[in-house]
């Protein structure tokens, strides 16, 4: 598949070292789908769609920092959309997000609200400056925030806020999560009696993005996260590497 050339139409600063790039053309995407974005002369990297015409980038290295340098009129490329997306909930759902996991969480919150679901979205961040999409999602869902330093909302981890919300509202019919893997693992553990009702969106080291190279396969099922995932239900993730380790570019284990 040849990359499609994208032109940056808008750059929005979301927080410290985080920005959203809107681009033309847009794509017909489902929540959780990603693209392999090609930053000319630098690298090709996986990134979730945050909008049908946008990605939200956190600068962590060469390629992401080069993306943050792009301005209106600049171009980059994409192959995709790829991956198995979230099943969009139609009943009551709690969606838990953090970090750049907020990109799929935002699309899922909007799609679930559109489908008539009663949506509560919990956003976790280290500090208030890192909170992404709070206003965007408050338009369609009950949004609660948690910051580790207490600068906004609940003080502590978003999983503590999840406990508080469940005490207040009871257990939701469905749960979805995307963000740091220890966070998703804690969410899944909270519902370990019904893992099939919990959807988690994973990140793994990706090269081809289409299930060929094997660099993103997870133990112990061998499922390629780029095509079998990135969204899995909890019952597909028990007794494997989920929440324990992932692999780097050379396939060495890195423990969370
Ligand atoms: C399905 C998926 C969706 C993602 N969505 C987003 C998003 O919406 N926004 C965002 O900012 N980031 C997202 N990421 C993470 C993003 O791909 C990495 O931050 C990026 O590849 C880092 O590249 P770099 O050159 O800037 O940094 P590097 O210095 O090359 O790498 C920094 C770290 O990023 C990870 N990484 C590097 N290359 C890859 C790769 N090819 N595949 C997976 N991980 C890699 C590694 O853990 C590495 O240690 C997503 C990753 C995946 C797999
Ligand atoms: S990135 Fe090649 S199989 Fe998933």
GROMACS .gro file of C-alpha atoms and ligand atoms in nm, residues 34 45-48 56-58 60-64 100 103 202-206 246, ligand 1:
model
   74
   34UNK     CA    1  -0.419   0.372   1.368
   45UNK     CA    2   0.573   0.540   1.312
   46UNK     CA    3   0.235   0.411   1.433
   47UNK     CA    4  -0.013   0.661   1.568
   48UNK     CA    5  -0.382   0.639   1.654
   56UNK     CA    6  -0.232   1.399   1.875
   57UNK     CA    7   0.142   1.371   1.919
   58UNK     CA    8   0.358   1.355   2.230
   60UNK     CA    9   0.933   1.139   2.290
   61UNK     CA   10   1.205   1.094   2.025
   62UNK     CA   11   1.322   1.178   1.674
   63UNK     CA   12   1.006   1.111   1.473
   64UNK     CA   13   0.749   1.247   1.719
  100UNK     CA   14  -0.168   0.964   2.417
  103UNK     CA   15  -0.672   0.978   2.101
  202UNK     CA   16  -0.247  -0.180   2.324
  203UNK     CA   17   0.074  -0.027   2.189
  204UNK     CA   18   0.356  -0.252   2.068
  205UNK     CA   19   0.665  -0.192   1.854
  206UNK     CA   20   0.538  -0.191   1.494
  246UNK     CA   21   0.664  -0.560   2.589
  257LIG     C1   22  -0.102   0.150   1.783
  257LIG     C2   23  -0.018   0.266   1.834
  257LIG     C3   24  -0.078   0.391   1.849
  257LIG     C4   25  -0.002   0.499   1.894
  257LIG     N1   26  -0.064   0.620   1.906
  257LIG     C5   27   0.009   0.728   1.943
  257LIG     C6   28  -0.054   0.858   1.948
  257LIG     O1   29  -0.174   0.874   1.922
  257LIG     N2   30   0.025   0.963   1.982
  257LIG     C7   31   0.159   0.949   2.012
  257LIG     O2   32   0.225   1.049   2.041
  257LIG     N3   33   0.218   0.828   2.010
  257LIG     C8   34   0.148   0.718   1.975
  257LIG     N4   35   0.209   0.594   1.970
  257LIG     C9   36   0.351   0.583   2.010
  257LIG    C10   37   0.443   0.628   1.898
  257LIG     O3   38   0.436   0.536   1.790
  257LIG    C11   39   0.589   0.632   1.950
  257LIG     O4   40   0.598   0.730   2.052
  257LIG    C12   41   0.684   0.669   1.837
  257LIG     O5   42   0.697   0.560   1.748
  257LIG    C13   43   0.820   0.708   1.892
  257LIG     O6   44   0.909   0.734   1.786
  257LIG     P1   45   1.025   0.843   1.801
  257LIG     O7   46   1.114   0.834   1.682
  257LIG     O8   47   0.969   0.977   1.833
  257LIG     O9   48   1.100   0.799   1.933
  257LIG     P2   49   1.208   0.684   1.953
  257LIG    O10   50   1.320   0.745   2.030
  257LIG    O11   51   1.238   0.610   1.825
  257LIG    O12   52   1.127   0.584   2.047
  257LIG    C14   53   1.078   0.619   2.176
  257LIG    C15   54   0.995   0.502   2.224
  257LIG    O13   55   0.877   0.493   2.143
  257LIG    C16   56   0.847   0.356   2.112
  257LIG     N5   57   0.856   0.335   1.966
  257LIG    C17   58   0.952   0.375   1.882
  257LIG     N6   59   0.929   0.334   1.757
  257LIG    C18   60   0.812   0.265   1.763
  257LIG    C19   61   0.736   0.193   1.666
  257LIG     N7   62   0.772   0.184   1.538
  257LIG     N8   63   0.626   0.130   1.709
  257LIG    C20   64   0.585   0.139   1.838
  257LIG     N9   65   0.653   0.203   1.933
  257LIG    C21   66   0.766   0.265   1.895
  257LIG    C22   67   0.950   0.273   2.186
  257LIG    O14   68   0.894   0.234   2.311
  257LIG    C23   69   1.064   0.365   2.208
  257LIG    O15   70   1.137   0.331   2.322
  257LIG    C24   71   0.136   0.482   1.926
  257LIG    C25   72   0.196   0.356   1.913
  257LIG    C26   73   0.120   0.248   1.869
  257LIG    C27   74   0.185   0.115   1.855
   0.00000   0.00000   0.00000
